[in-house]
Coordinates of C-alpha atoms in Angstrom, one line a residue:
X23 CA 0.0 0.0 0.0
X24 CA 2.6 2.2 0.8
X25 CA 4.4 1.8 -2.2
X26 CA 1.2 2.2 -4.1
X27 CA 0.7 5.6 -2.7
X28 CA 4.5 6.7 -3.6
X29 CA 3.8 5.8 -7.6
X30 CA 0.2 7.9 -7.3
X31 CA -0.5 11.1 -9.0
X32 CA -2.4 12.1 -5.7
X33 CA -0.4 13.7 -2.7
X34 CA -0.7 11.5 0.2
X35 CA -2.4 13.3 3.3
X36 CA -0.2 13.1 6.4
X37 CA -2.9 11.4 8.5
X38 CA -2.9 8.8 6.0
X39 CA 1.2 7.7 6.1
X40 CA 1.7 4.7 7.9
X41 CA 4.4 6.3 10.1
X42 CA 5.2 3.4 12.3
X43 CA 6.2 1.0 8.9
X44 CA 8.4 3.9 7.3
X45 CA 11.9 2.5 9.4
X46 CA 10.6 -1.5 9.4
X47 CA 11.4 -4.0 6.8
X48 CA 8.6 -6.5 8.6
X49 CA 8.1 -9.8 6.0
X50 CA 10.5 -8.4 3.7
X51 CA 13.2 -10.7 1.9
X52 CA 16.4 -9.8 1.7
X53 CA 19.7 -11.2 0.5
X54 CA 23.0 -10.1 2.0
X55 CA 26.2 -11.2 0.0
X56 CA 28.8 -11.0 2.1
X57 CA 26.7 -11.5 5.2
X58 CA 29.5 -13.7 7.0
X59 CA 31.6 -10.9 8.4
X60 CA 32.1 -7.1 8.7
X61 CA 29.8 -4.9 7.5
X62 CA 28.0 -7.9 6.0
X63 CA 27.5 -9.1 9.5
X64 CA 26.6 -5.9 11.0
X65 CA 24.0 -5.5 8.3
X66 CA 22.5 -9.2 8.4
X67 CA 22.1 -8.4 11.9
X68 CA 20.4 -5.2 11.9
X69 CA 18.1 -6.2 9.2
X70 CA 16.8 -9.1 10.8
X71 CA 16.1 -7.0 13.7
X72 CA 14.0 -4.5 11.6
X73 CA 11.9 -7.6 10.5
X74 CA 13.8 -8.8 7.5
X75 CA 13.4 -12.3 6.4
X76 CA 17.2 -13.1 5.3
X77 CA 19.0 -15.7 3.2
X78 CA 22.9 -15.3 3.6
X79 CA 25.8 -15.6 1.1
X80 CA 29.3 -15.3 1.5
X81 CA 32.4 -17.3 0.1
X82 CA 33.2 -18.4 3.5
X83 CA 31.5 -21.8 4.7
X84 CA 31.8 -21.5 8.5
X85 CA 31.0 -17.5 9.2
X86 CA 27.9 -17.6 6.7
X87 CA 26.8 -20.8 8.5
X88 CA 27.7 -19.2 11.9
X89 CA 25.6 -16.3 10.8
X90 CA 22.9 -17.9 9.3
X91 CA 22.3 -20.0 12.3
X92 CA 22.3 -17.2 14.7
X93 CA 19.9 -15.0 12.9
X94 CA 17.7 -18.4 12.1
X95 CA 17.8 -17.8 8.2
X96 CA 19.3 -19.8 5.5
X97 CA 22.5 -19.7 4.1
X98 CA 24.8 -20.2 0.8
X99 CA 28.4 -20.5 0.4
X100 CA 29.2 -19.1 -2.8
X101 CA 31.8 -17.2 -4.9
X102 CA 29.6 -14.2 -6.1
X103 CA 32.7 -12.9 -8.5
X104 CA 32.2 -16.2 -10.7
X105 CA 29.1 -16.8 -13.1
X106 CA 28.6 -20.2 -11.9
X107 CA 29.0 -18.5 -8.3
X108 CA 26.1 -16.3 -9.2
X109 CA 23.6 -18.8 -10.9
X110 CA 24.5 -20.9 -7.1
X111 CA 23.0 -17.8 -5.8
X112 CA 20.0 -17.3 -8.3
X113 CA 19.5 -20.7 -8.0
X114 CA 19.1 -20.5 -4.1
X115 CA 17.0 -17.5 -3.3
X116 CA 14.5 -19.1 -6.3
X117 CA 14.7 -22.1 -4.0
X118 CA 14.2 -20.1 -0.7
X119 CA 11.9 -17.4 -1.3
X120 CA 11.3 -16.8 -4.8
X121 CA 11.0 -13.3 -5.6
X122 CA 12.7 -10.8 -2.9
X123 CA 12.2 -7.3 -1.7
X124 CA 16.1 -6.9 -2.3
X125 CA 19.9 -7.3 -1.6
X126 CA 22.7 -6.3 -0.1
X127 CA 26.3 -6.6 -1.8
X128 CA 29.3 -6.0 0.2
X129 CA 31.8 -7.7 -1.5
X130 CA 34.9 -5.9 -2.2
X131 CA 38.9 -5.8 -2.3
X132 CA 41.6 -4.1 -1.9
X133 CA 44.9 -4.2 -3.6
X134 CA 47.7 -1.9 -1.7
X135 CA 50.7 -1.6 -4.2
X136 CA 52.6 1.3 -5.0
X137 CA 51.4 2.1 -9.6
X138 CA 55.3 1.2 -10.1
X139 CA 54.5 -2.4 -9.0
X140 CA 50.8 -2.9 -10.2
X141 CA 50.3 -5.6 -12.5
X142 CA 48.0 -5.7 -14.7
X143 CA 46.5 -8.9 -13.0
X144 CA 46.4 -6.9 -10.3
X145 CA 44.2 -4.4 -11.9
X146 CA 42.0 -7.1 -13.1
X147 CA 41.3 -8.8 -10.1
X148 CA 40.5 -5.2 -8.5
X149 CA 37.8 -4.8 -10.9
X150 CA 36.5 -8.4 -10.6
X151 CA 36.1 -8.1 -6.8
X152 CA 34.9 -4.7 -6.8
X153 CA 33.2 -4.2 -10.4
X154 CA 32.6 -7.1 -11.9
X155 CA 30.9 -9.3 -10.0
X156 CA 28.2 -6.6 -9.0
X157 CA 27.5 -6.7 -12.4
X158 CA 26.5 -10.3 -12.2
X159 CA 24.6 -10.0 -9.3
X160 CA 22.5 -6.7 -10.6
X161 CA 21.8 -8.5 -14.1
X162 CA 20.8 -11.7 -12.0
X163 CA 18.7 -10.5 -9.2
X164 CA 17.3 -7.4 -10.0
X165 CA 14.9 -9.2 -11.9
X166 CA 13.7 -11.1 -8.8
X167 CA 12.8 -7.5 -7.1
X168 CA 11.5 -6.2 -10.4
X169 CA 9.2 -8.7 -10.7
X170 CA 8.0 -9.0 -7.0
X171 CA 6.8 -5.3 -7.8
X172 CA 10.0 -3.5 -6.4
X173 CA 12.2 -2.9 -4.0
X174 CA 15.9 -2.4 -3.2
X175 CA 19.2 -2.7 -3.9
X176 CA 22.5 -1.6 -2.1
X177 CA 26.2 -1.6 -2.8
X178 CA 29.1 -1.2 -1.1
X179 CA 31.5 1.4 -2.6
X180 CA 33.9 3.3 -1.1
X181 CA 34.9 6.8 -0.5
X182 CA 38.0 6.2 -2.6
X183 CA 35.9 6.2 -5.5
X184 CA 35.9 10.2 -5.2
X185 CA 39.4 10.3 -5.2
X186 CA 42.9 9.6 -6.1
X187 CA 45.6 7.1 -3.6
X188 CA 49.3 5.9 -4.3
X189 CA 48.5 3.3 -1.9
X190 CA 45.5 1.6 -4.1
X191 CA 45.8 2.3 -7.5
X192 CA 43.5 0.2 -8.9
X193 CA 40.7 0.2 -5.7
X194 CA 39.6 3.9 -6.5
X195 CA 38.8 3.4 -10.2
X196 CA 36.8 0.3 -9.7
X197 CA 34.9 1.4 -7.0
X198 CA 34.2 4.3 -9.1
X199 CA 32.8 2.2 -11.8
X200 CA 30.8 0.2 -9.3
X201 CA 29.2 4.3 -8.5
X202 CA 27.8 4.2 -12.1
X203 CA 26.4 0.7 -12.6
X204 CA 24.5 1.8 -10.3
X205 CA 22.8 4.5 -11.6
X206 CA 22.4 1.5 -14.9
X207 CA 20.5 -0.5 -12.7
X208 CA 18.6 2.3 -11.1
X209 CA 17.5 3.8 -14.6
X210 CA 17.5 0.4 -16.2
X211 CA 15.1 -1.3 -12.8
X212 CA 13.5 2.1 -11.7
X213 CA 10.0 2.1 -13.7
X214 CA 9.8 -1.1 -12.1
X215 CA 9.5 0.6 -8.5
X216 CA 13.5 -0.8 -7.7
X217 CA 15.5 1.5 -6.1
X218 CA 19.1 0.9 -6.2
X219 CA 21.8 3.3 -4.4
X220 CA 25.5 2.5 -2.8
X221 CA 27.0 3.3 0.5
X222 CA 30.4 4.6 0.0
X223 CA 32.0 3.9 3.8
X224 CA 35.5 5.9 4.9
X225 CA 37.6 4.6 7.4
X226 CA 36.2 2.5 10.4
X227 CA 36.9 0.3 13.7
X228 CA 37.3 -3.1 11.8
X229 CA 39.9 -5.6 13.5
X230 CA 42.0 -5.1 10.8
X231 CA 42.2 -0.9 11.0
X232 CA 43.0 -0.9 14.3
X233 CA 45.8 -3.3 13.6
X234 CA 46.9 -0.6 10.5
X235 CA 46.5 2.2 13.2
X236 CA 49.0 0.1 15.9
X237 CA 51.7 -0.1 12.9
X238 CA 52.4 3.3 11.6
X239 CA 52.6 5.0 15.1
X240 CA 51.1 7.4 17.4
X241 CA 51.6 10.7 15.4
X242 CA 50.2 9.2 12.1
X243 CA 47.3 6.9 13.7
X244 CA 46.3 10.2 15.5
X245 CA 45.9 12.5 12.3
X246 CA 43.7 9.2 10.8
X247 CA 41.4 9.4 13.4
X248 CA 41.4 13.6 13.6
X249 CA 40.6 13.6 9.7
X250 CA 37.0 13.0 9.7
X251 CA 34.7 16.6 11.1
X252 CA 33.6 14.3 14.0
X253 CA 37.2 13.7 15.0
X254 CA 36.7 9.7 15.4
X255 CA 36.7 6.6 13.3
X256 CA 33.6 4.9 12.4
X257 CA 31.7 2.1 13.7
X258 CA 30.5 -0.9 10.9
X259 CA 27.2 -0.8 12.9
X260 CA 27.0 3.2 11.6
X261 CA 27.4 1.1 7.8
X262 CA 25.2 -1.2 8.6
X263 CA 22.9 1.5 9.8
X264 CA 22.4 3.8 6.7
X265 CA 22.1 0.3 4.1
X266 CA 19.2 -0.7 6.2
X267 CA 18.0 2.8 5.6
X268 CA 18.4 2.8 1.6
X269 CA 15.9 -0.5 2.1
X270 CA 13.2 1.1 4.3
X271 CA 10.3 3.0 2.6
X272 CA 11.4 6.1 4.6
X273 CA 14.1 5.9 1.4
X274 CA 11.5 5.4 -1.0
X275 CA 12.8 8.5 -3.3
X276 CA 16.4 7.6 -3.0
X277 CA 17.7 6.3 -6.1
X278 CA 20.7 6.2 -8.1
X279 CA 22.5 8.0 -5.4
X280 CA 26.1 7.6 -3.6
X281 CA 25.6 8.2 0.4
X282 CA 29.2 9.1 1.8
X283 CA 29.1 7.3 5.4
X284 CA 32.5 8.9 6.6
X285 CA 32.3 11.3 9.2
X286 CA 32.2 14.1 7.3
X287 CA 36.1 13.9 6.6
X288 CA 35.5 14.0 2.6
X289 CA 34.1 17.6 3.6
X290 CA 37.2 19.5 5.0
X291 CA 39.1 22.3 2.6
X292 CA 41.2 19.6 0.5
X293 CA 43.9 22.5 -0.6
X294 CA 44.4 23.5 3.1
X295 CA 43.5 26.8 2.6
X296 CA 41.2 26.8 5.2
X297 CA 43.4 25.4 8.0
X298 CA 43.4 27.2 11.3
X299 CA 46.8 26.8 12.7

């Protein structure tokens, strides 16, 4: 009903919103790839606390099983950057539930190499993990939402998709491709009532950062965590937060659209003019 009254020609009285459904995903099925750690965990576990009715992927047998098995949904171990990955995946949320509501994709990669060593398989595989197999999974599924009447769809991007870094070469550009498949899939899915928009996180409080932070010192782990306006690395659960916005109908009129989730630090004066010393 509600996403009847978005697509009407009629402006919908306020009396008549249902207010308490706007920030719930209650009945709705939803596929998280990547659901067996990180942000994919964070997300799987918010969702299903908003209502969601989730089927898990990931490429790792024991966390999507863990996963799966705490939130009581069902769960696939699959590599999503293969085609026969992908068809395993088609193949089991037909199985499960049929049509969806949406999905969730946070698969990605990063290669750190200074440009002078980059390979070209390097390059390759960065755009596989990061580009490539999104592509699969958008010209797969998004069908499945289409035809349930609509829905949505989030990525996983990156801040580095805005940007230039010696330490990634090949991370930034594919990221950035990843930006304008999907505003594809949102023009290409979005008479069908799909919306589909990406999350483009900045630095956060992962196990792995914090060991990244402990290497390169005090003085340099301090001005990473001073960057952002807020003056504080992220949470995944602040991730995990915003994707389970983009799938709520409080987003209904959010499509095609890159949300920065980074503190703010992508907003301070870039040439330095504006520093206060």
């Amino acid at each position: 009903m509600m996403s009847e009254a978005f697509r009407a020609d009629e402006p919908l009285a306020a009396s008549e919103v249902a207010y308490d459904s706007l920030f719930r995903l209650d009945g709705k099925r939803i596929v998280v790839i990547g659901a067996g750690g990180g942000i994919g965990e964070y997300t799987s576990r918010v969702l299903a606390s908003m209502g969601a009715e989730l089927a898990c992927v990931d490429v790792d047998a024991t966390s999507v099983k863990s996963i799966g098995a705490a939130l009581n949904a069902p769960s696939l171990c699959a590599d999503v950057t293969t085609e026969s990955g992908v068809a395993e995946v088609v193949a089991f949320v037909e199985r499960e539930f049929g049509d969806i509501d949406g999905f969730v994709d946070v698969i990605g990669k990063t290669t750190a190499k200074p440009l002078a060593e980059f390979t070209l398989a390097d390059w390759e595989d960065d755009f596989r993990v990061n580009t490539r197999h999104a592509f699969l999974l958008g010209q797969q599924l998004a069908p499945l939402v289409a035809h349930n009447g609509g829905g949505s769809i989030v990525f996983i991007s990156s801040v580095w998709s805005q940007y230039a870094s010696k330490a990634a070469p090949g991370y930034g550009p594919a990221k950035a491709a990843l930006n304008i498949w999907v505003k594809q899939l949102a023009e290409q899915y979005g008479p069908a009532g799909v919306r589909v928009n990406c999350v483009a996180p900045g630095f956060f409080l992962t196990t792995r950062m914090v060991e990244n932070l402990d290497a390169v010192g005090a003085d340099a782990a301090r001005s990473i965590t001073r960057q952002p306006l807020l003056e504080r690395l992220g949470q995944p659960f602040e991730v995990a937060g915003t994707v389970a916005f983009l799938l709520t109908p409080a987003a209904g009129y959010i499509t095609g659209s890159m949300i920065p989730v980074e503190g703010g630090a992508t907003s301070r004066d870039p040439l330095g003019f504006a520093q206060v010393t």
